[in-house]
mmCIF file of C-alpha atoms in Angstrom:
data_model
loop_
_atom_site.group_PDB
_atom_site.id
_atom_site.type_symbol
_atom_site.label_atom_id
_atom_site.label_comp_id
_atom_site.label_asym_id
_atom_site.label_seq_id
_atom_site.Cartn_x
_atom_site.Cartn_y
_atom_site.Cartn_z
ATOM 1 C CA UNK W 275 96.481 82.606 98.607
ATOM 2 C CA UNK W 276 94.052 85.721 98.434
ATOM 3 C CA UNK W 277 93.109 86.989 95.140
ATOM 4 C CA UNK W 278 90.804 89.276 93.674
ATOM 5 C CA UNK W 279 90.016 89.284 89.573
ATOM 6 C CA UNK W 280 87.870 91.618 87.896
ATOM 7 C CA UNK W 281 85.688 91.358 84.820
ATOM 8 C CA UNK W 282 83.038 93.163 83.025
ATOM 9 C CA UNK W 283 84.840 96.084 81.805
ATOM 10 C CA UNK W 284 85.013 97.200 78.171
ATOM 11 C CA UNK W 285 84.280 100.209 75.895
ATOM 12 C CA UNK W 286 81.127 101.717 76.456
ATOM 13 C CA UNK W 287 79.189 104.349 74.373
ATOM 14 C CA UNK W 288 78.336 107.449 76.933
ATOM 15 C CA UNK W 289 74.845 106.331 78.430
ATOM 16 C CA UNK W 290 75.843 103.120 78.273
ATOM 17 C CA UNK W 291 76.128 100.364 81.286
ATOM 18 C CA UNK W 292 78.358 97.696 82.693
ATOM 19 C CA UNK W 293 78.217 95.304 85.661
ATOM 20 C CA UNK W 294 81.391 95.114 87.273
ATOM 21 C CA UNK W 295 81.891 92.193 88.941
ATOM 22 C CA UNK W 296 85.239 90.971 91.520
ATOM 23 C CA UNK W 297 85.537 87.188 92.150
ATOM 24 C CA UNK W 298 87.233 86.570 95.870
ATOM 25 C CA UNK W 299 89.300 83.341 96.689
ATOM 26 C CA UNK W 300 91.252 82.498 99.375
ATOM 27 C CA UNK W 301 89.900 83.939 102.426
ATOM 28 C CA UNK W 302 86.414 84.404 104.261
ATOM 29 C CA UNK W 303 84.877 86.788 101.761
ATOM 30 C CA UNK W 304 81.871 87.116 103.765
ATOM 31 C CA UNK W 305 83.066 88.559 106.997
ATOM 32 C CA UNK W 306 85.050 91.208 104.502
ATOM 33 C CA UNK W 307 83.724 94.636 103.927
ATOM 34 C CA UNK W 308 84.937 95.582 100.145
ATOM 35 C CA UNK W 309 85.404 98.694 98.385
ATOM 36 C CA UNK W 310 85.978 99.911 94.577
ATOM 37 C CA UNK W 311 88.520 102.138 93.775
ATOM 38 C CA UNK W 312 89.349 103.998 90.416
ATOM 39 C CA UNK W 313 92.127 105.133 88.641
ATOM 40 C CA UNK W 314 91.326 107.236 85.210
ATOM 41 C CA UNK W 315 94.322 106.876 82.480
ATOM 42 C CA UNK W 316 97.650 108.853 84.153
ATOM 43 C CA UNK W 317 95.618 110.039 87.286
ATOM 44 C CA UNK W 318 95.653 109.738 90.543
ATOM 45 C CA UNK W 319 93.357 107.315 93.049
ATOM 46 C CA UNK W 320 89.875 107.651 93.627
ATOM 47 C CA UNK W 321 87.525 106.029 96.461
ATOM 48 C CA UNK W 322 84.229 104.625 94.522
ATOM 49 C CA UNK W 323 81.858 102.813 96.915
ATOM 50 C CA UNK W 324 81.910 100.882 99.856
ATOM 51 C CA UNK W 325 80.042 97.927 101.024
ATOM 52 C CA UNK W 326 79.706 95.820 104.704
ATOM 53 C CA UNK W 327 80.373 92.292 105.054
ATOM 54 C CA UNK W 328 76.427 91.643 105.371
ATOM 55 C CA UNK W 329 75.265 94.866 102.678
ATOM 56 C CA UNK W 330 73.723 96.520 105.725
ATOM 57 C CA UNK W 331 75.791 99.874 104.730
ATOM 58 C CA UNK W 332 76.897 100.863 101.934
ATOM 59 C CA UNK W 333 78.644 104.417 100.552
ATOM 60 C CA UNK W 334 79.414 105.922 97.356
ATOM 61 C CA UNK W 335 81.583 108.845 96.362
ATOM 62 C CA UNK W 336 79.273 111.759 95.241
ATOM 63 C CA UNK W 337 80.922 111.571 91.950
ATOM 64 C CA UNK W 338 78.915 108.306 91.533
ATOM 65 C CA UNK W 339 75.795 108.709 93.342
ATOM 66 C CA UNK W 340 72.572 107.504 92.017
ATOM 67 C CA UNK W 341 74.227 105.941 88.999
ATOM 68 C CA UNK W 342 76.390 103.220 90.461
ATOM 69 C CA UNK W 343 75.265 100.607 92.788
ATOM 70 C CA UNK W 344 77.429 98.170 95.091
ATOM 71 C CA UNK W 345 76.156 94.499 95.787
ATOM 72 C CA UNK W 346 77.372 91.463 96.622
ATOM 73 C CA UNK W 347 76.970 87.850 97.209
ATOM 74 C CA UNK W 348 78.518 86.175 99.842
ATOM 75 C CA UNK W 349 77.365 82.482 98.630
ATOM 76 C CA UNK W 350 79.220 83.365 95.473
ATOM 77 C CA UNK W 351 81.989 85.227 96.857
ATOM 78 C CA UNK W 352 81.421 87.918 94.898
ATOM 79 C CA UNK W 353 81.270 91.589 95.001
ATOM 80 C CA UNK W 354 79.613 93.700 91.952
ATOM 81 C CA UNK W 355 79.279 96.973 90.736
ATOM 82 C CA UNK W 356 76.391 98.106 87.863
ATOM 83 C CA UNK W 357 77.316 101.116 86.389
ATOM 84 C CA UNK W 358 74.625 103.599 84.614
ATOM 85 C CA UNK W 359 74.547 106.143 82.783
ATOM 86 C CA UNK W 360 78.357 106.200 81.887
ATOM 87 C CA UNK W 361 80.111 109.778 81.030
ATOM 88 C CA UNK W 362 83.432 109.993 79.880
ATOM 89 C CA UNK W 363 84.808 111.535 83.257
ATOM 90 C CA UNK W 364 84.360 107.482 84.327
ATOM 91 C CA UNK W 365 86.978 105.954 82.019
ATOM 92 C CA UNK W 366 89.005 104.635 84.333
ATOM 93 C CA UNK W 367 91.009 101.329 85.816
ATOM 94 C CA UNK W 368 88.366 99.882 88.707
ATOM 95 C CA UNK W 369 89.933 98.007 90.814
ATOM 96 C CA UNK W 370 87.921 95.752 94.307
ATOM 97 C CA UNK W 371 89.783 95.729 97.131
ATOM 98 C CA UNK W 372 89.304 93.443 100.619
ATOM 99 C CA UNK W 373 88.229 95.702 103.445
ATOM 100 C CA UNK W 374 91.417 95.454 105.445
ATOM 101 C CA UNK W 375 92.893 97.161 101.975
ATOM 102 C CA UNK W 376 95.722 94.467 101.716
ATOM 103 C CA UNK W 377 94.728 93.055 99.039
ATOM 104 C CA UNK W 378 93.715 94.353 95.701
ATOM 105 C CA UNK W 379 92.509 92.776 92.260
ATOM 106 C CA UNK W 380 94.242 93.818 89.021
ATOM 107 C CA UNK W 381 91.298 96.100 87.875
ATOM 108 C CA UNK W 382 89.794 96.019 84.839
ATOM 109 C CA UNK W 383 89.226 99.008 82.309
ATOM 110 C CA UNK W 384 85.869 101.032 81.672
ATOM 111 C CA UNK W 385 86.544 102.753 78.684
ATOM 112 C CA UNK W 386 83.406 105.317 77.991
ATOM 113 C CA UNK W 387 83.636 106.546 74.204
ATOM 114 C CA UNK W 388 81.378 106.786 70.949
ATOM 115 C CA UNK J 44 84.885 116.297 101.720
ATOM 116 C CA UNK J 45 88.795 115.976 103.660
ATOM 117 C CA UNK J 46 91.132 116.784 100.775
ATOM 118 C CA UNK J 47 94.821 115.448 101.520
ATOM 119 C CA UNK J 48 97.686 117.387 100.030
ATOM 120 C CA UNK J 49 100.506 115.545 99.278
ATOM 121 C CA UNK J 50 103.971 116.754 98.575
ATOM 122 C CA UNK J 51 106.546 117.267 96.988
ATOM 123 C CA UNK J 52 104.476 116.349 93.662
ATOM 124 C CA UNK J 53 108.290 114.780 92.214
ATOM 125 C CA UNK J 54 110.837 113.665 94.413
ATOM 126 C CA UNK J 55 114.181 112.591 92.954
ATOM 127 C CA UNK J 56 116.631 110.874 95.353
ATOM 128 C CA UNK J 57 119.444 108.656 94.758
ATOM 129 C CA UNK J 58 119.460 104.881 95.530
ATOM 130 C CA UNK J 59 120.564 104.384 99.283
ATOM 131 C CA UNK J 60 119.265 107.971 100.082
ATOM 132 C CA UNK J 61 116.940 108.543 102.821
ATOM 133 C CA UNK J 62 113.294 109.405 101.495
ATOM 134 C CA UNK J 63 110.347 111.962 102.861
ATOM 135 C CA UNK J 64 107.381 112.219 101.911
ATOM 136 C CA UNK J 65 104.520 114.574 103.273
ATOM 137 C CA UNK J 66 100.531 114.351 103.521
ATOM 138 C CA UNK J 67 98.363 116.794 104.974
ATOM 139 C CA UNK J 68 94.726 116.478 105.782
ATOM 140 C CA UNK J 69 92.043 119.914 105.290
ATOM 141 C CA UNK J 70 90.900 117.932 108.742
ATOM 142 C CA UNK J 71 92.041 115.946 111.266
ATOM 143 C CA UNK J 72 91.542 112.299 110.393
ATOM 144 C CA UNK J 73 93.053 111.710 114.057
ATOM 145 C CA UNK J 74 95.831 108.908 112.951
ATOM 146 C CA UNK J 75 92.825 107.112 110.329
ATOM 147 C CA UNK J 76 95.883 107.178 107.628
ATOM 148 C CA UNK J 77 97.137 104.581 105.768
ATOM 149 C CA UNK J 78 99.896 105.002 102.601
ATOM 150 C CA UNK J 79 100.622 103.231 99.354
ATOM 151 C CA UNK J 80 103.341 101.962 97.492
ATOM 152 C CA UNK J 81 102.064 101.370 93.251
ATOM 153 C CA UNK J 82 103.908 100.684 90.346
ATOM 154 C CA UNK J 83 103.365 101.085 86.951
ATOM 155 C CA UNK J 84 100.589 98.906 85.620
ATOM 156 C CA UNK J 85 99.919 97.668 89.128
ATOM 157 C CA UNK J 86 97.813 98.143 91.830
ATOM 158 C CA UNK J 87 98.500 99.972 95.136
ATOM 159 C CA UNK J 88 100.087 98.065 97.446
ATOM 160 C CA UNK J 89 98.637 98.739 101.019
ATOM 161 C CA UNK J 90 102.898 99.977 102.984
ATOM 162 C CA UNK J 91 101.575 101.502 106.325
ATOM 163 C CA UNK J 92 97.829 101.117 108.750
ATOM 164 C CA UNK J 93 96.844 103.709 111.213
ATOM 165 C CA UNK J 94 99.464 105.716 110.552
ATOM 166 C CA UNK J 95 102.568 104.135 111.586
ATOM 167 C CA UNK J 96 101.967 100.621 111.470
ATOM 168 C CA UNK J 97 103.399 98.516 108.637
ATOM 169 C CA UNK J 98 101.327 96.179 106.710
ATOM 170 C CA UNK J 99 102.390 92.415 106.810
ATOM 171 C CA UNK J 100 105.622 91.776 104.867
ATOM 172 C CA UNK J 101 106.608 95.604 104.216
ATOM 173 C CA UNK J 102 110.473 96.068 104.763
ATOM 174 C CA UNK J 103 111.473 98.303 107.708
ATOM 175 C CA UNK J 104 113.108 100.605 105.470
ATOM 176 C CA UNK J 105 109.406 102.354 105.329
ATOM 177 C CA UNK J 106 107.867 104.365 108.638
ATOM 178 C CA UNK J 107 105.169 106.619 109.151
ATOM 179 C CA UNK J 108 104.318 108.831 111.523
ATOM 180 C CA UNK J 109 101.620 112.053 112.385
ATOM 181 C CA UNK J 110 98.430 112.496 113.405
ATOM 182 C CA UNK J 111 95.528 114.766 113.040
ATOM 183 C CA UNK J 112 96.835 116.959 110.035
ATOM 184 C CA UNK J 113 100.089 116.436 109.220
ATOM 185 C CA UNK J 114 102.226 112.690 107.934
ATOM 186 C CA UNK J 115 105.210 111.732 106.702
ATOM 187 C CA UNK J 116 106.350 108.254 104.742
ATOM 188 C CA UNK J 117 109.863 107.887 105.359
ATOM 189 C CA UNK J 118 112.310 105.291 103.055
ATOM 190 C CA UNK J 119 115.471 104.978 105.088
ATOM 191 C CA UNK J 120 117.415 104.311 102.529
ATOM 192 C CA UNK J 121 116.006 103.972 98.982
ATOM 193 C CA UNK J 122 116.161 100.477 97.124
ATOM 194 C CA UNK J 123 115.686 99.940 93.273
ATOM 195 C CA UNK J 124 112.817 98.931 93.814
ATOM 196 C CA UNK J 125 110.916 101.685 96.145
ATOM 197 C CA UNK J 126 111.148 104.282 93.153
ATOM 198 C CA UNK J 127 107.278 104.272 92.113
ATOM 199 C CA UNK J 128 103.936 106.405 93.368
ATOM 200 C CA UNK J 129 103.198 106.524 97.048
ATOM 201 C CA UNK J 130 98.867 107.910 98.066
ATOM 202 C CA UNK J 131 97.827 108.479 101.315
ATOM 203 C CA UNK J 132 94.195 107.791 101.871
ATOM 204 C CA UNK J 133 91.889 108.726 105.174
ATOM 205 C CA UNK J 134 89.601 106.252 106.773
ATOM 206 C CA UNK J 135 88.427 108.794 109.247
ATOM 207 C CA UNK J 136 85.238 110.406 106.798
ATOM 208 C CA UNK J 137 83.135 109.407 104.373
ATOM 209 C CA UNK J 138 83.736 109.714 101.533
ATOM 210 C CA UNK J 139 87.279 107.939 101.752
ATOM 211 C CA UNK J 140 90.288 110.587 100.037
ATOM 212 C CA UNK J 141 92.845 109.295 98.631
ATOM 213 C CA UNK J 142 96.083 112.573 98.021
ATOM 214 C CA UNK J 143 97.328 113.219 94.874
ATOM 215 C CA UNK J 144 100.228 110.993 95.072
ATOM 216 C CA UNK J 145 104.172 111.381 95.366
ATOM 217 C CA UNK J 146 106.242 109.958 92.324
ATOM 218 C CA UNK J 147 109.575 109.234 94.079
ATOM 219 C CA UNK J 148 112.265 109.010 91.022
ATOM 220 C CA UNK J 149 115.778 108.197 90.584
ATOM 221 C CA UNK J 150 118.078 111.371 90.483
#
């Protein structure tokens, strides 16, 4: 069975940082490109970043750029996401999902809030 | 940036009623469209590929069709369970869009 589980998020002061991370089972997680994908409280979805199966590209939304960063490790089967300097516009559900966009963790919350 | 308009924002049908649901692209994303199905407290679940072609295990009750600007989701005939949020997303650009989402309720 696929599945995708998300850790790392919490409440966060504005400034503040978090390392997302998504732990893959149950298929061949390296030779999966993986994205992250947002969802603030009530609102609608929103593409975050995108990584290849080997890291050789990788994209971001320009909401994010230059203070988010995608990685991953395929020995771990594992995809990551550090977030810096956190505003409150970035409160949101992230959520990982597989490449082919079938299947999806269950997100976890980034709260950003003093 | 290809925004995708989706509408109506509210749809209320009645169970067993046929549903439509429309996305349109500032661009054409040629038929790089894919929609969503998501419930409350879940995530989306992935309904149609490229367009028109249904993901693995999604009922036949769901079609889509278009390309370049304009799609439409179609629910044949609405089951308790299909009232939720549908997106539509483009894979044709970077960045990825996602629309603004369709809440299909029960009348």
């Amino acid at each position: 069975e696929v599945q995708l589980v998300e850790s790392g998020g919490g409440l966060v002061q504005p400034g503040g940082s978090l390392r997302l991370s998504c732990a893959a089972s149950g298929f061949s997680f390296s030779t999966y490109s993986m994205n992250w994908v947002r969802q603030a409280p009530g609102k609608g979805l929103e593409w975050v970043s995108y990584i290849s199966s080997s890291s050789s590209t990788i994209y971001y939304a320009d909401s994010v750029k230059g203070r988010f960063t995608i990685s991953r490790d395929n020995a771990k089967n594992s995809l990551y996401l550090q977030v810096n300097s956190l505003r409150a516009e970035d409160t949101a559900v992230y959520y990982c999902a597989s490449g082919g966009w079938i299947s999806w963790g269950q997100g976890t919350l980034v709260t950003v809030s003093s | 940036e290809i925004v995708l308009t989706q509408s109506p924002a509210t749809l209320s049908v009645s169970p067993g009623e046929r549903a439509t649901l429309s996305c349109r692209a500032s661009q054409s994303v040629s038929s790089y469209l894919a929609w969503y199905q998501q419930k409350r407290g879940q995530a989306p679940r992935l309904l149609i590929d490229d367009a028109s072609n249904r993901a693995t295990g999604i009922p036949a009750r769901f079609s889509g069709s278009g390309s370049g600007t304009d799609f439409t989701l179609t629910i044949s005939s609405l089951e308790p369970e299909d009232f939720a949020v549908y997106y539509c997303q483009q894979r044709s650009n970077w960045p990825l869009t996602f629309g603004g989402g369709t809440k299909v309720e029960v009348k």
